[in-house]
C-alpha cells in the first residue's frame, strides 16, 4: 500500500470532517455563512499546521480546538459586529422537527456570551467531558463548570414557558 502524501491525507481528512466542523461552527455563531467562513479559516490553519495535526492522537479534538479558538478570537475583534446578514437559511430542512422550538433554542444560544456558547456547544453538542472542554477552551475545569452553569441557567430562563397572565373580568 502506497503511503499517502501530506496533501492527500489532509484532503481526505477535510472531506470527511467538513460537515461536522460546519455544524459545530454554526452552533457557535448562529449563522451558516459565518459558519462557512469559520470553517474555511479553520481548514486553512489546519493545513498550515498539518504536520502537527497529523501527529495528534485526536485530530478531531485538535480541529475542534482550532475552530473554537478561531471563533473566540473573531468575537474579540470588531469586524463581525459590522456584518449583518439577513438572508434566509438555505440549508434548513423541514421534516419531523419542531421548528419553533429549534428557532427558540438557536435564538437563546445566540444570545449567550461567546465563552458560554462555546462551552455549551462543546459540552452538550460535541459531548465532551468537563476536562476535554477545558482543554479545548484553554481554561480550567472550574471555569467550564461555572460557564456551563451560567449558560444553562440563562437558557432555562429564556426557554421556560411563561405563565399566561389571567385576564381580569370586571
Short mmCIF file of C-alpha atoms in Angstrom, two decimals:
data_model
loop_
_atom_site.label_atom_id
_atom_site.label_comp_id
_atom_site.label_asym_id
_atom_site.label_seq_id
_atom_site.Cartn_x
_atom_site.Cartn_y
_atom_site.Cartn_z
CA UNK A 1 0.00 0.00 0.00
CA UNK A 2 1.45 3.34 -1.05
CA UNK A 3 1.97 5.97 1.59
CA UNK A 4 -0.33 8.98 1.25
CA UNK A 5 1.20 12.36 0.65
CA UNK A 6 0.62 15.16 3.11
CA UNK A 7 -1.89 16.87 0.81
CA UNK A 8 -3.81 13.65 0.13
CA UNK A 9 -4.05 12.90 3.83
CA UNK A 10 -5.20 16.45 4.59
CA UNK A 11 -7.76 16.43 1.75
CA UNK A 12 -9.17 13.11 2.93
CA UNK A 13 -9.49 14.36 6.49
CA UNK A 14 -11.19 17.63 5.50
CA UNK A 15 -13.58 15.86 3.13
CA UNK A 16 -14.67 13.50 5.89
CA UNK A 17 -14.99 16.11 8.68
CA UNK A 18 -16.05 19.37 7.00
CA UNK A 19 -19.78 18.74 7.54
CA UNK A 20 -19.21 18.14 11.24
CA UNK A 21 -16.99 21.23 11.53
CA UNK A 22 -19.68 23.30 9.80
CA UNK A 23 -22.35 22.15 12.26
CA UNK A 24 -20.16 22.97 15.25
CA UNK A 25 -19.30 26.35 13.72
CA UNK A 26 -22.99 27.08 13.14
CA UNK A 27 -23.81 26.28 16.76
CA UNK A 28 -21.05 28.62 17.84
CA UNK A 29 -22.03 31.60 15.68
CA UNK A 30 -25.67 31.01 14.66
CA UNK A 31 -25.20 31.94 11.01
CA UNK A 32 -24.50 29.50 8.17
CA UNK A 33 -22.47 32.00 6.13
CA UNK A 34 -20.34 32.93 9.09
CA UNK A 35 -20.00 29.24 9.95
CA UNK A 36 -18.65 28.63 6.45
CA UNK A 37 -16.13 31.43 6.97
CA UNK A 38 -15.08 29.97 10.33
CA UNK A 39 -14.65 26.52 8.80
CA UNK A 40 -12.63 27.92 5.91
CA UNK A 41 -10.33 29.77 8.28
CA UNK A 42 -10.04 26.66 10.46
CA UNK A 43 -9.19 24.49 7.46
CA UNK A 44 -6.54 26.99 6.40
CA UNK A 45 -4.98 26.94 9.87
CA UNK A 46 -5.13 23.13 9.89
CA UNK A 47 -3.35 22.97 6.53
CA UNK A 48 -0.59 25.29 7.68
CA UNK A 49 -0.12 23.19 10.83
CA UNK A 50 -0.94 19.79 9.31
CA UNK A 51 2.42 18.28 10.30
CA UNK A 52 1.47 18.89 13.96
CA UNK A 53 -2.18 17.90 13.48
CA UNK A 54 -1.21 14.67 11.72
CA UNK A 55 0.82 13.63 14.77
CA UNK A 56 -2.10 14.21 17.12
CA UNK A 57 -3.81 11.19 18.57
CA UNK A 58 -7.15 13.02 18.39
CA UNK A 59 -7.25 15.04 15.17
CA UNK A 60 -10.92 15.88 15.65
CA UNK A 61 -10.11 17.37 19.04
CA UNK A 62 -7.31 19.41 17.52
CA UNK A 63 -9.55 20.64 14.69
CA UNK A 64 -12.34 21.46 17.14
CA UNK A 65 -9.92 23.45 19.31
CA UNK A 66 -8.70 25.40 16.28
CA UNK A 67 -12.33 26.12 15.34
CA UNK A 68 -13.31 27.26 18.84
CA UNK A 69 -10.19 29.42 19.18
CA UNK A 70 -10.88 30.96 15.76
CA UNK A 71 -14.46 31.72 16.82
CA UNK A 72 -13.41 33.24 20.15
CA UNK A 73 -10.66 35.32 18.51
CA UNK A 74 -13.21 36.60 16.00
CA UNK A 75 -15.55 37.57 18.83
CA UNK A 76 -12.84 39.76 20.30
CA UNK A 77 -12.42 41.65 17.04
CA UNK A 78 -14.97 44.19 15.88
CA UNK A 79 -15.37 43.30 12.19
CA UNK A 80 -18.10 40.71 12.76
CA UNK A 81 -20.29 43.24 14.60
CA UNK A 82 -20.47 45.38 11.46
CA UNK A 83 -21.53 42.50 9.24
CA UNK A 84 -25.25 41.81 9.38
CA UNK A 85 -26.72 39.11 7.21
CA UNK A 86 -30.44 38.71 6.93
CA UNK A 87 -30.70 36.19 4.13
CA UNK A 88 -32.85 33.13 4.76
CA UNK A 89 -31.04 29.95 5.66
CA UNK A 90 -30.87 27.77 2.52
CA UNK A 91 -29.86 24.67 4.47
CA UNK A 92 -32.90 24.21 6.66
CA UNK A 93 -34.95 21.15 6.01
CA UNK A 94 -38.44 20.69 7.34
CA UNK A 95 -39.30 17.21 8.35
CA UNK A 96 -40.38 15.99 11.75
CA UNK A 97 -38.59 18.80 13.57
CA UNK A 98 -40.30 21.23 15.91
CA UNK A 99 -39.17 24.34 14.08
CA UNK A 100 -40.49 26.75 16.71
CA UNK A 101 -38.54 25.03 19.47
CA UNK A 102 -35.49 24.79 17.25
CA UNK A 103 -35.64 28.51 16.44
CA UNK A 104 -36.16 29.37 20.12
CA UNK A 105 -33.11 27.30 21.06
CA UNK A 106 -30.99 28.87 18.32
CA UNK A 107 -32.01 32.39 19.41
CA UNK A 108 -31.34 31.58 23.06
CA UNK A 109 -27.97 30.06 22.18
CA UNK A 110 -27.07 33.09 20.05
CA UNK A 111 -27.90 35.40 22.98
CA UNK A 112 -25.30 33.75 25.22
CA UNK A 113 -21.88 35.38 25.58
CA UNK A 114 -19.27 33.72 23.29
CA UNK A 115 -17.43 31.73 26.01
CA UNK A 116 -20.69 30.39 27.45
CA UNK A 117 -21.93 29.47 23.97
CA UNK A 118 -18.65 27.71 23.18
CA UNK A 119 -18.84 25.83 26.48
CA UNK A 120 -22.43 24.67 25.84
CA UNK A 121 -21.61 23.56 22.30
CA UNK A 122 -18.53 21.64 23.39
CA UNK A 123 -20.18 20.01 26.41
CA UNK A 124 -23.61 19.19 25.05
CA UNK A 125 -23.33 19.05 21.26
CA UNK A 126 -19.79 17.67 20.95
CA UNK A 127 -20.38 15.60 24.11
CA UNK A 128 -17.02 16.47 25.66
CA UNK A 129 -16.24 15.90 29.32
CA UNK A 130 -15.51 18.88 31.53
CA UNK A 131 -11.79 18.20 31.25
CA UNK A 132 -11.92 17.84 27.46
CA UNK A 133 -13.90 21.08 27.12
CA UNK A 134 -11.42 22.84 29.41
CA UNK A 135 -8.56 21.64 27.22
CA UNK A 136 -10.35 22.75 24.04
CA UNK A 137 -11.05 26.18 25.53
CA UNK A 138 -7.65 26.52 27.17
CA UNK A 139 -9.08 27.13 30.65
CA UNK A 140 -9.63 25.33 33.95
CA UNK A 141 -12.27 22.69 34.67
CA UNK A 142 -13.80 25.04 37.23
CA UNK A 143 -14.18 27.70 34.57
CA UNK A 144 -16.01 25.22 32.30
CA UNK A 145 -18.32 24.27 35.18
CA UNK A 146 -19.16 27.88 36.01
CA UNK A 147 -19.63 28.86 32.34
CA UNK A 148 -21.88 25.82 31.82
CA UNK A 149 -23.91 26.60 34.93
CA UNK A 150 -24.44 30.23 33.96
CA UNK A 151 -25.28 29.32 30.36
CA UNK A 152 -27.76 26.61 31.34
CA UNK A 153 -29.41 28.95 33.85
CA UNK A 154 -29.80 31.59 31.16
CA UNK A 155 -31.12 29.04 28.66
CA UNK A 156 -33.61 27.66 31.18
CA UNK A 157 -34.85 31.15 31.94
CA UNK A 158 -35.11 32.04 28.27
CA UNK A 159 -36.72 28.81 27.12
CA UNK A 160 -39.05 28.04 30.02
CA UNK A 161 -42.68 28.60 29.19
CA UNK A 162 -44.06 31.84 30.56
CA UNK A 163 -47.24 31.50 32.60
CA UNK A 164 -50.20 33.10 30.90
CA UNK A 165 -51.47 36.21 32.59
CA UNK A 166 -55.05 35.63 33.61
CA UNK A 167 -57.40 38.21 32.22
CA UNK A 168 -59.39 40.06 34.79
CA UNK A 169 -63.11 40.07 34.44
CA UNK A 170 -64.94 43.06 35.86
#
